[in-house]
Coordinates of C-alpha atoms in Angstrom, one line a residue:
M1 CA 108.3 130.4 152.2
K2 CA 111.8 129.9 151.6
E3 CA 110.8 130.5 147.8
T4 CA 109.4 133.8 148.8
L5 CA 112.5 134.8 150.7
S6 CA 114.8 133.9 148.2
Q7 CA 112.9 136.1 145.8
L8 CA 112.3 139.0 148.6
V9 CA 116.2 139.3 150.2
P10 CA 117.5 140.7 146.7
V11 CA 114.9 143.1 147.2
L12 CA 115.3 144.3 150.7
R13 CA 119.3 143.9 149.9
D14 CA 118.7 146.8 147.0
K15 CA 117.7 149.1 149.9
A16 CA 119.9 148.5 153.1
A17 CA 122.2 151.0 151.9
W18 CA 119.1 153.3 151.4
A19 CA 118.0 152.8 155.4
D20 CA 121.3 153.3 156.2
E21 CA 121.7 157.0 155.3
N22 CA 118.2 157.7 155.7
R23 CA 117.5 156.4 159.7
R24 CA 114.4 154.6 158.4
L25 CA 113.5 151.7 156.2
H26 CA 112.5 152.3 153.0
D27 CA 108.8 152.4 152.2
E28 CA 109.4 149.9 149.2
S29 CA 110.9 148.0 151.7
I30 CA 108.3 147.9 154.4
Q31 CA 105.6 146.9 151.1
A32 CA 107.6 144.3 150.1
L33 CA 107.4 142.2 153.7
A34 CA 103.8 143.2 154.1
D35 CA 103.5 141.6 150.8
A36 CA 105.3 138.9 151.7
G37 CA 103.5 138.2 155.0
I38 CA 105.7 138.8 157.2
F39 CA 104.3 140.9 159.8
K40 CA 101.8 138.1 160.4
L41 CA 104.0 135.8 161.6
R42 CA 103.4 136.6 165.0
M43 CA 99.5 137.6 164.9
P44 CA 96.7 136.2 166.0
A45 CA 95.1 133.3 163.6
R46 CA 91.8 134.5 164.1
Y47 CA 92.6 137.8 162.6
G48 CA 94.4 136.0 159.4
G49 CA 97.6 135.9 161.2
Y50 CA 100.1 132.8 161.0
E51 CA 101.1 132.1 164.7
A52 CA 104.4 131.4 163.7
D53 CA 106.6 129.0 165.6
T54 CA 109.6 129.8 166.7
R55 CA 111.7 127.8 164.8
T56 CA 109.9 129.6 160.8
L57 CA 111.1 133.0 162.6
V58 CA 114.4 132.1 163.4
D59 CA 114.7 130.9 159.0
V60 CA 113.0 134.4 158.1
S61 CA 115.3 136.2 160.2
I62 CA 118.3 134.5 159.1
A63 CA 116.9 135.2 155.7
L64 CA 116.1 138.8 156.7
G65 CA 119.7 139.0 158.5
R66 CA 121.1 138.4 155.1
A67 CA 119.6 141.1 153.3
D68 CA 119.9 144.2 156.1
G69 CA 120.8 143.7 159.6
A70 CA 119.0 146.5 160.8
L71 CA 115.8 145.5 159.1
A72 CA 115.8 142.3 160.5
W73 CA 116.2 143.4 164.0
T74 CA 113.2 146.2 162.9
V75 CA 110.9 143.0 162.1
S76 CA 111.8 141.4 165.0
T77 CA 110.7 143.7 167.2
Y78 CA 107.6 144.2 165.5
W79 CA 106.6 140.5 165.9
I80 CA 107.7 141.3 169.8
A81 CA 105.4 144.0 170.1
S82 CA 102.6 142.0 168.3
W83 CA 102.9 138.9 170.2
I84 CA 102.7 140.6 173.5
V85 CA 99.3 142.7 172.5
G86 CA 98.3 139.3 172.1
L87 CA 98.3 139.2 176.4
F88 CA 95.7 142.0 175.9
P89 CA 92.0 141.7 176.9
D90 CA 90.3 140.0 173.4
V91 CA 88.2 144.0 172.8
A92 CA 92.1 145.6 172.6
Q93 CA 92.6 142.9 170.0
D94 CA 90.1 143.5 168.1
E95 CA 90.9 147.0 167.8
V96 CA 94.8 146.3 166.9
F97 CA 94.8 143.2 164.7
T98 CA 92.1 144.8 162.2
T99 CA 94.8 146.8 160.6
P100 CA 96.1 144.8 157.6
D101 CA 99.5 143.8 158.6
V102 CA 99.4 146.1 161.4
R103 CA 103.0 147.0 162.6
V104 CA 103.5 147.2 166.4
C105 CA 106.1 149.2 167.3
G106 CA 107.5 148.1 171.8
A107 CA 109.6 150.0 174.0
V108 CA 109.5 147.4 177.3
S109 CA 112.0 150.0 179.3
P110 CA 109.2 151.6 181.8
S111 CA 109.3 155.2 181.4
G112 CA 106.4 158.3 181.8
V113 CA 103.1 157.6 184.2
V114 CA 99.9 156.6 183.2
V115 CA 97.0 158.0 185.9
P116 CA 92.9 156.7 186.3
V117 CA 90.7 159.3 184.8
E118 CA 86.9 158.5 184.3
G119 CA 86.7 155.7 182.2
G120 CA 90.2 154.7 181.7
Y121 CA 94.0 156.1 182.4
V122 CA 95.9 158.8 180.7
L123 CA 99.8 159.0 179.7
N124 CA 102.5 161.5 179.8
G125 CA 106.3 160.1 179.1
S126 CA 108.7 159.5 176.3
W127 CA 110.5 156.6 175.2
H128 CA 113.9 156.0 173.7
F129 CA 115.1 153.2 171.2
V130 CA 111.7 152.5 169.4
S131 CA 112.8 150.9 166.6
G132 CA 110.6 150.5 163.4
A133 CA 108.0 153.8 165.0
W134 CA 108.0 155.5 161.5
H135 CA 106.0 152.6 160.1
A136 CA 104.3 151.5 163.0
N137 CA 100.4 151.3 163.4
W138 CA 100.5 151.1 167.4
Q139 CA 102.9 151.0 170.1
E140 CA 102.9 149.1 173.0
L141 CA 104.9 150.1 176.2
A142 CA 106.2 150.0 179.7
T143 CA 105.2 152.5 182.0
I144 CA 104.3 153.3 185.2
L145 CA 101.0 153.3 186.8
L146 CA 100.5 155.9 189.9
R147 CA 97.0 155.6 191.7
P148 CA 96.3 157.5 195.1
D149 CA 97.5 155.0 198.4
E150 CA 98.6 152.7 196.3
E151 CA 102.1 151.9 194.9
P152 CA 103.7 152.4 191.9
Q153 CA 102.8 149.8 189.6
P154 CA 104.6 148.8 185.9
V155 CA 102.2 148.1 183.4
I156 CA 102.1 147.5 179.5
V157 CA 99.7 149.8 177.5
A158 CA 99.2 149.6 173.6
V159 CA 98.3 153.4 171.9
P160 CA 98.1 154.2 168.5
M161 CA 100.5 156.1 167.0
S162 CA 98.5 158.9 165.8
S163 CA 98.5 159.7 169.5
L164 CA 101.9 159.7 169.8
E165 CA 104.9 162.1 168.6
I166 CA 108.1 160.7 167.4
V167 CA 111.3 162.8 168.2
D168 CA 113.9 162.6 165.3
D169 CA 116.6 161.7 167.6
W170 CA 118.1 158.6 165.9
H171 CA 122.0 159.4 165.0
T172 CA 124.1 156.4 165.6
S173 CA 126.7 154.6 164.4
G174 CA 125.2 151.3 163.8
M175 CA 121.8 150.1 163.3
S176 CA 120.5 153.3 162.0
G177 CA 117.9 151.5 159.6
S178 CA 116.0 150.7 162.2
G179 CA 115.2 154.5 163.0
S180 CA 114.9 153.4 166.8
V181 CA 114.0 157.0 167.6
T182 CA 111.6 158.0 170.5
T183 CA 108.3 158.8 171.2
V184 CA 106.4 160.9 173.4
A185 CA 102.7 160.9 175.1
K186 CA 101.6 164.2 175.8
D187 CA 97.6 163.8 178.1
V188 CA 96.7 160.5 175.8
F189 CA 93.8 158.8 177.1
I190 CA 93.8 155.0 177.2
P191 CA 91.1 153.2 177.7
A192 CA 90.8 150.4 180.6
T193 CA 91.0 147.8 177.9
H194 CA 94.5 148.5 176.5
I195 CA 96.3 148.1 179.7
I196 CA 97.6 145.3 181.5
P197 CA 100.4 144.6 184.4
M198 CA 103.6 144.1 183.3
E199 CA 104.0 141.1 185.1
A200 CA 100.8 139.7 182.6
A201 CA 103.4 140.0 180.5
I202 CA 106.6 138.9 181.4
R203 CA 105.4 135.7 182.5
P204 CA 103.2 135.8 180.5
N205 CA 100.0 135.6 182.7
G206 CA 97.9 137.3 180.0
V207 CA 94.3 138.5 180.5
S208 CA 93.0 137.6 176.8
E209 CA 90.8 134.1 177.1
L210 CA 90.9 133.3 173.1
N211 CA 94.1 133.4 173.1
A212 CA 94.5 131.4 176.4
D213 CA 95.4 128.2 175.2
R214 CA 97.6 128.9 171.9
P215 CA 101.1 127.3 172.3
M216 CA 102.5 130.7 170.6
W217 CA 101.4 132.3 173.9
R218 CA 102.8 129.8 176.4
S219 CA 106.4 130.8 176.7
P220 CA 108.1 133.6 178.9
T221 CA 108.2 136.5 177.4
I222 CA 111.6 137.2 177.7
L223 CA 112.5 133.5 175.8
A224 CA 110.0 134.1 172.9
G225 CA 111.8 137.8 171.9
S226 CA 115.3 135.8 172.6
A227 CA 114.2 132.4 170.3
A228 CA 112.7 135.6 167.6
T229 CA 115.6 137.8 167.4
V230 CA 118.7 135.5 167.6
G231 CA 118.4 134.6 163.7
M232 CA 119.4 137.6 162.7
L233 CA 123.0 137.4 163.8
V234 CA 123.2 134.5 162.2
G235 CA 121.8 136.1 159.0
M236 CA 123.9 139.5 159.5
A237 CA 127.3 137.0 159.7
K238 CA 126.1 134.8 156.3
A239 CA 126.0 138.2 155.0
A240 CA 129.4 139.2 155.6
Y241 CA 130.7 135.6 154.2
D242 CA 128.5 136.9 151.0
A243 CA 130.0 140.0 150.6
F244 CA 133.8 138.7 151.4
M245 CA 133.5 135.6 148.9
E246 CA 132.0 138.2 146.3
R247 CA 135.1 140.2 146.6
I248 CA 137.7 138.0 146.5
P249 CA 138.1 136.9 142.9
G250 CA 141.2 138.8 141.7
R251 CA 142.0 140.7 145.0
P252 CA 145.7 140.8 145.6
I253 CA 147.0 141.0 149.5
R254 CA 148.7 144.6 148.9
Y255 CA 152.3 144.8 150.3
T256 CA 153.0 141.0 150.0
D257 CA 153.4 138.8 146.6
Y258 CA 150.1 137.4 146.7
E259 CA 148.8 139.1 143.7
H260 CA 145.1 136.7 144.8
Q261 CA 144.2 136.7 148.4
A262 CA 142.1 133.4 147.4
E263 CA 145.6 131.4 146.9
A264 CA 147.4 132.5 150.6
P265 CA 147.3 130.0 153.4
I266 CA 146.5 133.2 155.8
T267 CA 143.0 133.7 153.7
H268 CA 142.0 129.7 153.9
I269 CA 142.6 130.0 157.2
Q270 CA 140.2 133.2 157.9
V271 CA 137.2 131.8 155.8
G272 CA 137.7 128.4 157.1
T273 CA 137.1 130.0 160.7
A274 CA 134.3 132.2 159.8
Y275 CA 132.7 129.7 158.2
M276 CA 132.5 127.7 161.2
K277 CA 131.8 130.0 163.6
I278 CA 128.6 131.0 161.4
E279 CA 127.6 127.4 161.4
Q280 CA 128.2 127.3 165.6
A281 CA 125.9 130.4 165.9
E282 CA 123.1 129.2 164.0
Y283 CA 123.5 126.0 165.9
H284 CA 122.6 128.2 169.0
A285 CA 119.9 129.8 166.7
Y286 CA 118.0 126.8 166.5
H287 CA 118.8 125.2 169.7
A288 CA 117.2 127.6 171.0
A289 CA 114.0 127.7 168.7
A290 CA 113.5 124.2 169.5
L291 CA 113.9 124.7 173.3
V292 CA 111.0 127.0 173.5
D293 CA 109.0 125.4 170.6
A294 CA 108.9 122.1 172.3
K295 CA 107.9 123.9 175.4
A296 CA 105.1 125.8 173.7
A297 CA 104.1 122.6 172.4
S298 CA 104.1 120.6 175.4
G299 CA 102.8 123.0 177.6
E300 CA 105.0 122.0 180.1
P301 CA 106.7 123.9 182.7
W302 CA 110.3 125.6 182.2
T303 CA 112.9 124.8 184.7
I304 CA 114.9 127.9 185.0
A305 CA 118.3 126.1 184.0
E306 CA 116.2 125.5 180.3
R307 CA 115.4 129.2 181.0
A308 CA 118.9 130.4 181.3
R309 CA 120.1 128.3 178.6
V310 CA 117.7 129.7 175.7
R311 CA 119.3 133.2 177.4
A312 CA 123.2 131.2 176.8
D313 CA 122.5 130.0 173.1
E314 CA 121.0 133.7 172.4
G315 CA 124.7 135.3 173.9
W316 CA 127.0 132.3 172.2
A317 CA 124.8 133.3 168.9
T318 CA 125.7 136.9 169.2
K319 CA 129.7 136.5 170.3
L320 CA 130.3 133.6 167.1
A321 CA 128.3 135.9 164.9
K322 CA 130.1 138.9 166.0
E323 CA 133.2 136.9 165.7
A324 CA 132.6 136.2 162.4
V325 CA 132.1 139.4 161.1
D326 CA 135.3 140.8 162.6
L327 CA 137.7 137.9 160.8
L328 CA 136.2 138.9 157.6
A329 CA 136.3 142.5 157.7
S330 CA 139.9 142.1 159.0
A331 CA 140.1 140.6 155.8
S332 CA 138.2 142.9 153.1
G333 CA 141.0 145.4 152.9
G334 CA 141.1 148.8 152.9
S335 CA 138.8 149.1 150.3
S336 CA 136.0 147.9 152.0
I337 CA 135.5 151.0 154.4
Y338 CA 134.1 152.5 151.4
R339 CA 130.1 153.5 152.5
H340 CA 129.5 151.4 148.9
E341 CA 131.0 148.6 150.1
P342 CA 128.4 146.5 152.4
I343 CA 130.7 144.6 154.9
Q344 CA 131.4 147.7 156.5
R345 CA 127.7 148.3 157.3
I346 CA 127.2 145.1 158.4
V347 CA 130.3 145.4 161.4
R348 CA 128.7 148.2 162.3
D349 CA 125.2 147.1 163.0
I350 CA 126.5 144.0 164.3
Q351 CA 128.5 146.1 167.0
A352 CA 125.2 147.6 167.5
I353 CA 123.1 144.8 168.8
S354 CA 126.0 142.9 170.1
V355 CA 126.1 145.8 173.3
H356 CA 122.2 145.6 173.5
P357 CA 122.0 144.5 177.0
M358 CA 119.9 141.1 176.2
F359 CA 122.3 139.8 173.9
S360 CA 125.5 140.2 175.7
P361 CA 127.4 137.0 175.4
D362 CA 129.3 137.5 178.6
S363 CA 125.8 138.7 180.9
N364 CA 124.1 135.9 179.4
T365 CA 126.7 133.2 179.9
E366 CA 127.7 134.0 183.3
T367 CA 123.6 133.7 184.4
F368 CA 123.9 130.5 182.4
G369 CA 126.8 129.8 184.8
R370 CA 125.3 130.9 187.9
V371 CA 122.2 128.5 187.5
L372 CA 124.7 125.5 186.8
C373 CA 126.4 126.3 190.1
G374 CA 122.6 125.6 192.1
L375 CA 122.9 129.7 192.3
E376 CA 119.2 132.4 191.6
P377 CA 120.0 134.3 188.2
N378 CA 121.2 137.3 188.5
T379 CA 118.4 138.7 186.5
M380 CA 114.5 138.9 186.1
F381 CA 114.5 139.2 182.4
I382 CA 114.5 135.6 182.6

């Protein structure tokens, strides 16, 4: 896998600027990822998937983040959505996973409604921030099931992209290449086999018989997702470091007597500090993965403190990676703001990720601190 990734990264990096400009991934990048087997990492083995452990996902996402943060994010959302489909009835999985190199995008914030009809359900609504929708075959999405004389129930459904409309509304300052557009359902029929209670996914307590005893599906959904995405932040910080070190030879520090930036003590402090922050972020990424993998392998119940620690690891990896990127960007000089310079895109992308509620360092640290103090967590996303 390492050799494959070393060959893949330059190919993907070459298309990063195009993706940023065109607000979606390049078709050639998607094909390169498919050829490398990246989309199979969170697929059931019976369909040719690898059922990869979380450490492998961190390894891969670090490499992808080093190539293009928006691409790494999109791939990680495909992994999460594919994993959730693995909780669906096996007959639904037979339909989704028999497509070669299938890509499933996702939307986990409930929107729209689904109502029962003869033989299934009808779905209507719209979902925002759907990363990778342009190249997806299916979407898993959260919605509300409405039935006469019953309380509304949050559910998750699996829908082929051919049944949905895409609204090209992704105009953002960061993560532009992820193509996180809006999708719309208008009277879309949903078979009874393609819907599960949201509780079945969050716990998880899936209805799949064939995946029930597979270690990959023993993890709480939010923690499996956290550990699967955290590596890309480390990769983005490493990419910023690479970009800085590539530009430094021969560069002066303007308006000073330093003809070579590499000779200035301030540069030594900046580079050394950034490097250590990146290593610390990497520690938190692998610590989260190790805990998720150990629990999945043993089948032991999770404590609340362990759950909160994975979220805290995610938050601290975000904090440290962003601090490293910001430090390197501030030391890169005025010419670094040109669009052809990779570091300006990395700055925008990591800023966009850092404000995502799942990555928030402050919120995740607060939740962990509450648990350490003997209080209940202040979120259901744990």
